[in-house]
Amino acid sequence: MRKIVAAFFISLDGVVESPDKWHFPYFNDEMGAAIGAQMSESDAMMMGRVMYEDWAAYWPGKTEADDPFAPFINNIQKYVVSSTLDKVGWQNCTLISGDFVEEITKLKQEPGKSISISGSTTLVRSLMRHGLLDELRLLVHPIVVGTGQRLFEEGVQIPMKLTSSTTFETGVLSLVYQPAEN
């Protein structure tokens, strides 16, 4: 059975929005290795509509000369979860638009490696509420950002258990959580 694994750059105050504005001073080889490990463990990505629209507008014309990440993101299988899109045009994209709980449950039963999610906060919240997220990887940065979208919704409780923790030289904590057994 496939796992769905979400990863976020997150600040001490829970902000995940616009990490390009606060994340880079903390990036080092340790973080690169953690991100690379997640990429190597997956053979597909999942994203929501907003991320799809942003990435589909940027990545399709990019090559390895432009960005080393371009061949990976352009060639990997991508699943786009949306109730508002009618079609997706980026290569290797499949639209999931019906009963997403049913569709994702079926997808998890197919053979393959993990399905990774980087970003797509609304999608990850929905997956967590429906018990479909298998692992949550947080790279907690030692900074209070103050404003921006936060990962967790107010008033929603989802018990998790910590399965791994590492402190990077930059002070970033790499935390891995799985749903707690009830």
JSON list of N, CA, C and O in Angstrom, two decimals, residues 58-105:
[
{"chain": "A", "resi": 58, "resn": "TYR", "atom": "N", "xyz": [4.83, 27.71, -14.27]},
{"chain": "A", "resi": 58, "resn": "TYR", "atom": "CA", "xyz": [6.27, 27.95, -14.17]},
{"chain": "A", "resi": 58, "resn": "TYR", "atom": "C", "xyz": [7.14, 26.81, -14.72]},
{"chain": "A", "resi": 58, "resn": "TYR", "atom": "O", "xyz": [8.04, 27.04, -15.52]},
{"chain": "A", "resi": 59, "resn": "TRP", "atom": "N", "xyz": [6.89, 25.57, -14.28]},
{"chain": "A", "resi": 59, "resn": "TRP", "atom": "CA", "xyz": [7.82, 24.47, -14.53]},
{"chain": "A", "resi": 59, "resn": "TRP", "atom": "C", "xyz": [7.85, 23.88, -15.94]},
{"chain": "A", "resi": 59, "resn": "TRP", "atom": "O", "xyz": [8.92, 23.46, -16.39]},
{"chain": "A", "resi": 60, "resn": "PRO", "atom": "N", "xyz": [6.76, 23.77, -16.67]},
{"chain": "A", "resi": 60, "resn": "PRO", "atom": "CA", "xyz": [6.82, 23.07, -17.96]},
{"chain": "A", "resi": 60, "resn": "PRO", "atom": "C", "xyz": [7.87, 23.56, -18.94]},
{"chain": "A", "resi": 60, "resn": "PRO", "atom": "O", "xyz": [8.44, 22.77, -19.68]},
{"chain": "A", "resi": 61, "resn": "GLY", "atom": "N", "xyz": [8.21, 24.81, -18.94]},
{"chain": "A", "resi": 61, "resn": "GLY", "atom": "CA", "xyz": [9.21, 25.31, -19.88]},
{"chain": "A", "resi": 61, "resn": "GLY", "atom": "C", "xyz": [10.63, 25.26, -19.35]},
{"chain": "A", "resi": 61, "resn": "GLY", "atom": "O", "xyz": [11.56, 25.66, -20.04]},
{"chain": "A", "resi": 62, "resn": "LYS", "atom": "N", "xyz": [10.81, 24.79, -18.12]},
{"chain": "A", "resi": 62, "resn": "LYS", "atom": "CA", "xyz": [12.13, 24.79, -17.48]},
{"chain": "A", "resi": 62, "resn": "LYS", "atom": "C", "xyz": [12.89, 23.50, -17.78]},
{"chain": "A", "resi": 62, "resn": "LYS", "atom": "O", "xyz": [12.31, 22.43, -17.90]},
{"chain": "A", "resi": 63, "resn": "THR", "atom": "N", "xyz": [14.21, 23.64, -17.89]},
{"chain": "A", "resi": 63, "resn": "THR", "atom": "CA", "xyz": [15.10, 22.49, -18.10]},
{"chain": "A", "resi": 63, "resn": "THR", "atom": "C", "xyz": [16.07, 22.40, -16.93]},
{"chain": "A", "resi": 63, "resn": "THR", "atom": "O", "xyz": [16.11, 23.29, -16.07]},
{"chain": "A", "resi": 64, "resn": "GLU", "atom": "N", "xyz": [16.88, 21.37, -16.94]},
{"chain": "A", "resi": 64, "resn": "GLU", "atom": "CA", "xyz": [17.88, 21.19, -15.89]},
{"chain": "A", "resi": 64, "resn": "GLU", "atom": "C", "xyz": [18.86, 22.35, -15.87]},
{"chain": "A", "resi": 64, "resn": "GLU", "atom": "O", "xyz": [19.36, 22.73, -14.81]},
{"chain": "A", "resi": 65, "resn": "ALA", "atom": "N", "xyz": [19.12, 22.95, -17.03]},
{"chain": "A", "resi": 65, "resn": "ALA", "atom": "CA", "xyz": [20.01, 24.12, -17.08]},
{"chain": "A", "resi": 65, "resn": "ALA", "atom": "C", "xyz": [19.41, 25.30, -16.32]},
{"chain": "A", "resi": 65, "resn": "ALA", "atom": "O", "xyz": [20.13, 26.10, -15.73]},
{"chain": "A", "resi": 66, "resn": "ASP", "atom": "N", "xyz": [18.07, 25.40, -16.32]},
{"chain": "A", "resi": 66, "resn": "ASP", "atom": "CA", "xyz": [17.39, 26.47, -15.59]},
{"chain": "A", "resi": 66, "resn": "ASP", "atom": "C", "xyz": [17.35, 26.19, -14.09]},
{"chain": "A", "resi": 66, "resn": "ASP", "atom": "O", "xyz": [17.53, 27.09, -13.28]},
{"chain": "A", "resi": 67, "resn": "ASP", "atom": "N", "xyz": [17.07, 24.93, -13.75]},
{"chain": "A", "resi": 67, "resn": "ASP", "atom": "CA", "xyz": [16.91, 24.54, -12.34]},
{"chain": "A", "resi": 67, "resn": "ASP", "atom": "C", "xyz": [17.08, 23.02, -12.26]},
{"chain": "A", "resi": 67, "resn": "ASP", "atom": "O", "xyz": [16.39, 22.29, -12.98]},
{"chain": "A", "resi": 68, "resn": "PRO", "atom": "N", "xyz": [17.95, 22.53, -11.38]},
{"chain": "A", "resi": 68, "resn": "PRO", "atom": "CA", "xyz": [18.18, 21.09, -11.28]},
{"chain": "A", "resi": 68, "resn": "PRO", "atom": "C", "xyz": [16.92, 20.29, -10.92]},
{"chain": "A", "resi": 68, "resn": "PRO", "atom": "O", "xyz": [16.83, 19.09, -11.16]},
{"chain": "A", "resi": 69, "resn": "PHE", "atom": "N", "xyz": [15.92, 20.95, -10.33]},
{"chain": "A", "resi": 69, "resn": "PHE", "atom": "CA", "xyz": [14.67, 20.30, -9.92]},
{"chain": "A", "resi": 69, "resn": "PHE", "atom": "C", "xyz": [13.72, 20.09, -11.10]},
{"chain": "A", "resi": 69, "resn": "PHE", "atom": "O", "xyz": [12.80, 19.27, -11.04]},
{"chain": "A", "resi": 70, "resn": "ALA", "atom": "N", "xyz": [13.94, 20.80, -12.21]},
{"chain": "A", "resi": 70, "resn": "ALA", "atom": "CA", "xyz": [13.01, 20.78, -13.34]},
{"chain": "A", "resi": 70, "resn": "ALA", "atom": "C", "xyz": [12.75, 19.39, -13.92]},
{"chain": "A", "resi": 70, "resn": "ALA", "atom": "O", "xyz": [11.58, 19.02, -14.11]},
{"chain": "A", "resi": 71, "resn": "PRO", "atom": "N", "xyz": [13.77, 18.56, -14.20]},
{"chain": "A", "resi": 71, "resn": "PRO", "atom": "CA", "xyz": [13.47, 17.24, -14.75]},
{"chain": "A", "resi": 71, "resn": "PRO", "atom": "C", "xyz": [12.62, 16.38, -13.80]},
{"chain": "A", "resi": 71, "resn": "PRO", "atom": "O", "xyz": [11.71, 15.67, -14.24]},
{"chain": "A", "resi": 72, "resn": "PHE", "atom": "N", "xyz": [12.91, 16.48, -12.51]},
{"chain": "A", "resi": 72, "resn": "PHE", "atom": "CA", "xyz": [12.14, 15.70, -11.54]},
{"chain": "A", "resi": 72, "resn": "PHE", "atom": "C", "xyz": [10.67, 16.10, -11.57]},
{"chain": "A", "resi": 72, "resn": "PHE", "atom": "O", "xyz": [9.79, 15.28, -11.74]},
{"chain": "A", "resi": 73, "resn": "ILE", "atom": "N", "xyz": [10.41, 17.40, -11.39]},
{"chain": "A", "resi": 73, "resn": "ILE", "atom": "CA", "xyz": [9.03, 17.85, -11.27]},
{"chain": "A", "resi": 73, "resn": "ILE", "atom": "C", "xyz": [8.26, 17.72, -12.58]},
{"chain": "A", "resi": 73, "resn": "ILE", "atom": "O", "xyz": [7.07, 17.43, -12.59]},
{"chain": "A", "resi": 74, "resn": "ASN", "atom": "N", "xyz": [8.92, 17.88, -13.70]},
{"chain": "A", "resi": 74, "resn": "ASN", "atom": "CA", "xyz": [8.22, 17.75, -14.98]},
{"chain": "A", "resi": 74, "resn": "ASN", "atom": "C", "xyz": [7.92, 16.31, -15.35]},
{"chain": "A", "resi": 74, "resn": "ASN", "atom": "O", "xyz": [6.92, 16.04, -16.01]},
{"chain": "A", "resi": 75, "resn": "ASN", "atom": "N", "xyz": [8.76, 15.37, -14.92]},
{"chain": "A", "resi": 75, "resn": "ASN", "atom": "CA", "xyz": [8.59, 13.97, -15.33]},
{"chain": "A", "resi": 75, "resn": "ASN", "atom": "C", "xyz": [7.82, 13.10, -14.35]},
{"chain": "A", "resi": 75, "resn": "ASN", "atom": "O", "xyz": [7.29, 12.06, -14.74]},
{"chain": "A", "resi": 76, "resn": "ILE", "atom": "N", "xyz": [7.76, 13.48, -13.09]},
{"chain": "A", "resi": 76, "resn": "ILE", "atom": "CA", "xyz": [7.09, 12.65, -12.10]},
{"chain": "A", "resi": 76, "resn": "ILE", "atom": "C", "xyz": [5.57, 12.66, -12.34]},
{"chain": "A", "resi": 76, "resn": "ILE", "atom": "O", "xyz": [5.01, 13.64, -12.86]},
{"chain": "A", "resi": 77, "resn": "GLN", "atom": "N", "xyz": [4.89, 11.58, -11.97]},
{"chain": "A", "resi": 77, "resn": "GLN", "atom": "CA", "xyz": [3.43, 11.54, -12.01]},
{"chain": "A", "resi": 77, "resn": "GLN", "atom": "C", "xyz": [2.88, 12.52, -10.99]},
{"chain": "A", "resi": 77, "resn": "GLN", "atom": "O", "xyz": [3.35, 12.55, -9.85]},
{"chain": "A", "resi": 78, "resn": "LYS", "atom": "N", "xyz": [1.91, 13.32, -11.39]},
{"chain": "A", "resi": 78, "resn": "LYS", "atom": "CA", "xyz": [1.32, 14.32, -10.52]},
{"chain": "A", "resi": 78, "resn": "LYS", "atom": "C", "xyz": [-0.19, 14.11, -10.44]},
{"chain": "A", "resi": 78, "resn": "LYS", "atom": "O", "xyz": [-0.84, 13.92, -11.47]},
{"chain": "A", "resi": 79, "resn": "TYR", "atom": "N", "xyz": [-0.71, 14.13, -9.22]},
{"chain": "A", "resi": 79, "resn": "TYR", "atom": "CA", "xyz": [-2.15, 14.03, -8.99]},
{"chain": "A", "resi": 79, "resn": "TYR", "atom": "C", "xyz": [-2.63, 15.38, -8.47]},
{"chain": "A", "resi": 79, "resn": "TYR", "atom": "O", "xyz": [-2.09, 15.90, -7.49]},
{"chain": "A", "resi": 80, "resn": "VAL", "atom": "N", "xyz": [-3.61, 15.96, -9.13]},
{"chain": "A", "resi": 80, "resn": "VAL", "atom": "CA", "xyz": [-4.13, 17.27, -8.78]},
{"chain": "A", "resi": 80, "resn": "VAL", "atom": "C", "xyz": [-5.54, 17.07, -8.21]},
{"chain": "A", "resi": 80, "resn": "VAL", "atom": "O", "xyz": [-6.43, 16.57, -8.91]},
{"chain": "A", "resi": 81, "resn": "VAL", "atom": "N", "xyz": [-5.72, 17.45, -6.95]},
{"chain": "A", "resi": 81, "resn": "VAL", "atom": "CA", "xyz": [-7.01, 17.31, -6.29]},
{"chain": "A", "resi": 81, "resn": "VAL", "atom": "C", "xyz": [-7.71, 18.65, -6.34]},
{"chain": "A", "resi": 81, "resn": "VAL", "atom": "O", "xyz": [-7.22, 19.64, -5.81]},
{"chain": "A", "resi": 82, "resn": "SER", "atom": "N", "xyz": [-8.86, 18.69, -7.02]},
{"chain": "A", "resi": 82, "resn": "SER", "atom": "CA", "xyz": [-9.59, 19.94, -7.17]},
{"chain": "A", "resi": 82, "resn": "SER", "atom": "C", "xyz": [-11.06, 19.67, -7.46]},
{"chain": "A", "resi": 82, "resn": "SER", "atom": "O", "xyz": [-11.39, 18.78, -8.23]},
{"chain": "A", "resi": 83, "resn": "SER", "atom": "N", "xyz": [-11.90, 20.49, -6.85]},
{"chain": "A", "resi": 83, "resn": "SER", "atom": "CA", "xyz": [-13.34, 20.42, -7.16]},
{"chain": "A", "resi": 83, "resn": "SER", "atom": "C", "xyz": [-13.73, 21.49, -8.17]},
{"chain": "A", "resi": 83, "resn": "SER", "atom": "O", "xyz": [-14.88, 21.54, -8.59]},
{"chain": "A", "resi": 84, "resn": "THR", "atom": "N", "xyz": [-12.78, 22.33, -8.57]},
{"chain": "A", "resi": 84, "resn": "THR", "atom": "CA", "xyz": [-13.11, 23.42, -9.48]},
{"chain": "A", "resi": 84, "resn": "THR", "atom": "C", "xyz": [-12.45, 23.31, -10.86]},
{"chain": "A", "resi": 84, "resn": "THR", "atom": "O", "xyz": [-12.93, 23.94, -11.80]},
{"chain": "A", "resi": 85, "resn": "LEU", "atom": "N", "xyz": [-11.38, 22.56, -10.99]},
{"chain": "A", "resi": 85, "resn": "LEU", "atom": "CA", "xyz": [-10.73, 22.40, -12.29]},
{"chain": "A", "resi": 85, "resn": "LEU", "atom": "C", "xyz": [-11.49, 21.39, -13.14]},
{"chain": "A", "resi": 85, "resn": "LEU", "atom": "O", "xyz": [-12.00, 20.39, -12.62]},
{"chain": "A", "resi": 86, "resn": "ASP", "atom": "N", "xyz": [-11.54, 21.62, -14.45]},
{"chain": "A", "resi": 86, "resn": "ASP", "atom": "CA", "xyz": [-12.16, 20.68, -15.38]},
{"chain": "A", "resi": 86, "resn": "ASP", "atom": "C", "xyz": [-11.13, 19.79, -16.04]},
{"chain": "A", "resi": 86, "resn": "ASP", "atom": "O", "xyz": [-11.44, 18.68, -16.47]},
{"chain": "A", "resi": 87, "resn": "LYS", "atom": "N", "xyz": [-9.90, 20.30, -16.16]},
{"chain": "A", "resi": 87, "resn": "LYS", "atom": "CA", "xyz": [-8.84, 19.53, -16.81]},
{"chain": "A", "resi": 87, "resn": "LYS", "atom": "C", "xyz": [-7.49, 20.05, -16.33]},
{"chain": "A", "resi": 87, "resn": "LYS", "atom": "O", "xyz": [-7.38, 21.15, -15.79]},
{"chain": "A", "resi": 88, "resn": "VAL", "atom": "N", "xyz": [-6.46, 19.23, -16.54]},
{"chain": "A", "resi": 88, "resn": "VAL", "atom": "CA", "xyz": [-5.09, 19.62, -16.25]},
{"chain": "A", "resi": 88, "resn": "VAL", "atom": "C", "xyz": [-4.27, 19.36, -17.50]},
{"chain": "A", "resi": 88, "resn": "VAL", "atom": "O", "xyz": [-4.48, 18.37, -18.19]},
{"chain": "A", "resi": 89, "resn": "GLY", "atom": "N", "xyz": [-3.33, 20.26, -17.80]},
{"chain": "A", "resi": 89, "resn": "GLY", "atom": "CA", "xyz": [-2.61, 20.16, -19.06]},
{"chain": "A", "resi": 89, "resn": "GLY", "atom": "C", "xyz": [-1.12, 19.88, -18.94]},
{"chain": "A", "resi": 89, "resn": "GLY", "atom": "O", "xyz": [-0.47, 19.60, -19.93]},
{"chain": "A", "resi": 90, "resn": "TRP", "atom": "N", "xyz": [-0.57, 19.95, -17.77]},
{"chain": "A", "resi": 90, "resn": "TRP", "atom": "CA", "xyz": [0.85, 19.71, -17.56]},
{"chain": "A", "resi": 90, "resn": "TRP", "atom": "C", "xyz": [1.12, 18.23, -17.71]},
{"chain": "A", "resi": 90, "resn": "TRP", "atom": "O", "xyz": [0.31, 17.40, -17.30]},
{"chain": "A", "resi": 91, "resn": "GLN", "atom": "N", "xyz": [2.26, 17.88, -18.29]},
{"chain": "A", "resi": 91, "resn": "GLN", "atom": "CA", "xyz": [2.56, 16.46, -18.54]},
{"chain": "A", "resi": 91, "resn": "GLN", "atom": "C", "xyz": [2.51, 15.64, -17.25]},
{"chain": "A", "resi": 91, "resn": "GLN", "atom": "O", "xyz": [2.86, 16.11, -16.17]},
{"chain": "A", "resi": 92, "resn": "ASN", "atom": "N", "xyz": [2.07, 14.40, -17.40]},
{"chain": "A", "resi": 92, "resn": "ASN", "atom": "CA", "xyz": [1.98, 13.42, -16.31]},
{"chain": "A", "resi": 92, "resn": "ASN", "atom": "C", "xyz": [1.07, 13.87, -15.17]},
{"chain": "A", "resi": 92, "resn": "ASN", "atom": "O", "xyz": [1.32, 13.53, -14.01]},
{"chain": "A", "resi": 93, "resn": "CYS", "atom": "N", "xyz": [0.03, 14.62, -15.48]},
{"chain": "A", "resi": 93, "resn": "CYS", "atom": "CA", "xyz": [-0.93, 15.07, -14.47]},
{"chain": "A", "resi": 93, "resn": "CYS", "atom": "C", "xyz": [-2.24, 14.31, -14.61]},
{"chain": "A", "resi": 93, "resn": "CYS", "atom": "O", "xyz": [-2.73, 14.10, -15.72]},
{"chain": "A", "resi": 94, "resn": "THR", "atom": "N", "xyz": [-2.80, 13.92, -13.48]},
{"chain": "A", "resi": 94, "resn": "THR", "atom": "CA", "xyz": [-4.10, 13.29, -13.42]},
{"chain": "A", "resi": 94, "resn": "THR", "atom": "C", "xyz": [-4.96, 14.10, -12.47]},
{"chain": "A", "resi": 94, "resn": "THR", "atom": "O", "xyz": [-4.53, 14.41, -11.35]},
{"chain": "A", "resi": 95, "resn": "LEU", "atom": "N", "xyz": [-6.16, 14.46, -12.91]},
{"chain": "A", "resi": 95, "resn": "LEU", "atom": "CA", "xyz": [-7.08, 15.24, -12.09]},
{"chain": "A", "resi": 95, "resn": "LEU", "atom": "C", "xyz": [-7.93, 14.31, -11.22]},
{"chain": "A", "resi": 95, "resn": "LEU", "atom": "O", "xyz": [-8.51, 13.34, -11.72]},
{"chain": "A", "resi": 96, "resn": "ILE", "atom": "N", "xyz": [-7.98, 14.61, -9.94]},
{"chain": "A", "resi": 96, "resn": "ILE", "atom": "CA", "xyz": [-8.87, 13.91, -9.00]},
{"chain": "A", "resi": 96, "resn": "ILE", "atom": "C", "xyz": [-9.93, 14.93, -8.62]},
{"chain": "A", "resi": 96, "resn": "ILE", "atom": "O", "xyz": [-9.64, 15.91, -7.92]},
{"chain": "A", "resi": 97, "resn": "SER", "atom": "N", "xyz": [-11.17, 14.72, -9.12]},
{"chain": "A", "resi": 97, "resn": "SER", "atom": "CA", "xyz": [-12.19, 15.76, -8.93]},
{"chain": "A", "resi": 97, "resn": "SER", "atom": "C", "xyz": [-13.50, 15.23, -8.35]},
{"chain": "A", "resi": 97, "resn": "SER", "atom": "O", "xyz": [-14.37, 16.01, -8.02]},
{"chain": "A", "resi": 98, "resn": "GLY", "atom": "N", "xyz": [-13.63, 13.94, -8.23]},
{"chain": "A", "resi": 98, "resn": "GLY", "atom": "CA", "xyz": [-14.87, 13.39, -7.70]},
{"chain": "A", "resi": 98, "resn": "GLY", "atom": "C", "xyz": [-14.82, 13.31, -6.19]},
{"chain": "A", "resi": 98, "resn": "GLY", "atom": "O", "xyz": [-14.36, 14.23, -5.52]},
{"chain": "A", "resi": 99, "resn": "ASP", "atom": "N", "xyz": [-15.29, 12.21, -5.64]},
{"chain": "A", "resi": 99, "resn": "ASP", "atom": "CA", "xyz": [-15.23, 11.97, -4.20]},
{"chain": "A", "resi": 99, "resn": "ASP", "atom": "C", "xyz": [-13.76, 11.72, -3.85]},
{"chain": "A", "resi": 99, "resn": "ASP", "atom": "O", "xyz": [-13.24, 10.64, -4.05]},
{"chain": "A", "resi": 100, "resn": "PHE", "atom": "N", "xyz": [-13.09, 12.77, -3.36]},
{"chain": "A", "resi": 100, "resn": "PHE", "atom": "CA", "xyz": [-11.65, 12.67, -3.20]},
{"chain": "A", "resi": 100, "resn": "PHE", "atom": "C", "xyz": [-11.25, 11.62, -2.17]},
{"chain": "A", "resi": 100, "resn": "PHE", "atom": "O", "xyz": [-10.20, 10.99, -2.31]},
{"chain": "A", "resi": 101, "resn": "VAL", "atom": "N", "xyz": [-12.07, 11.38, -1.15]},
{"chain": "A", "resi": 101, "resn": "VAL", "atom": "CA", "xyz": [-11.74, 10.35, -0.16]},
{"chain": "A", "resi": 101, "resn": "VAL", "atom": "C", "xyz": [-11.71, 8.98, -0.84]},
{"chain": "A", "resi": 101, "resn": "VAL", "atom": "O", "xyz": [-10.77, 8.20, -0.67]},
{"chain": "A", "resi": 102, "resn": "GLU", "atom": "N", "xyz": [-12.72, 8.70, -1.63]},
{"chain": "A", "resi": 102, "resn": "GLU", "atom": "CA", "xyz": [-12.79, 7.43, -2.35]},
{"chain": "A", "resi": 102, "resn": "GLU", "atom": "C", "xyz": [-11.65, 7.31, -3.35]},
{"chain": "A", "resi": 102, "resn": "GLU", "atom": "O", "xyz": [-10.98, 6.27, -3.45]},
{"chain": "A", "resi": 103, "resn": "GLU", "atom": "N", "xyz": [-11.41, 8.36, -4.13]},
{"chain": "A", "resi": 103, "resn": "GLU", "atom": "CA", "xyz": [-10.38, 8.33, -5.16]},
{"chain": "A", "resi": 103, "resn": "GLU", "atom": "C", "xyz": [-8.97, 8.17, -4.57]},
{"chain": "A", "resi": 103, "resn": "GLU", "atom": "O", "xyz": [-8.15, 7.41, -5.08]},
{"chain": "A", "resi": 104, "resn": "ILE", "atom": "N", "xyz": [-8.70, 8.89, -3.50]},
{"chain": "A", "resi": 104, "resn": "ILE", "atom": "CA", "xyz": [-7.37, 8.80, -2.88]},
{"chain": "A", "resi": 104, "resn": "ILE", "atom": "C", "xyz": [-7.20, 7.46, -2.17]},
{"chain": "A", "resi": 104, "resn": "ILE", "atom": "O", "xyz": [-6.11, 6.88, -2.18]},
{"chain": "A", "resi": 105, "resn": "THR", "atom": "N", "xyz": [-8.25, 6.94, -1.59]},
{"chain": "A", "resi": 105, "resn": "THR", "atom": "CA", "xyz": [-8.17, 5.61, -0.97]},
{"chain": "A", "resi": 105, "resn": "THR", "atom": "C", "xyz": [-7.81, 4.56, -2.03]},
{"chain": "A", "resi": 105, "resn": "THR", "atom": "O", "xyz": [-6.95, 3.71, -1.80]}
]
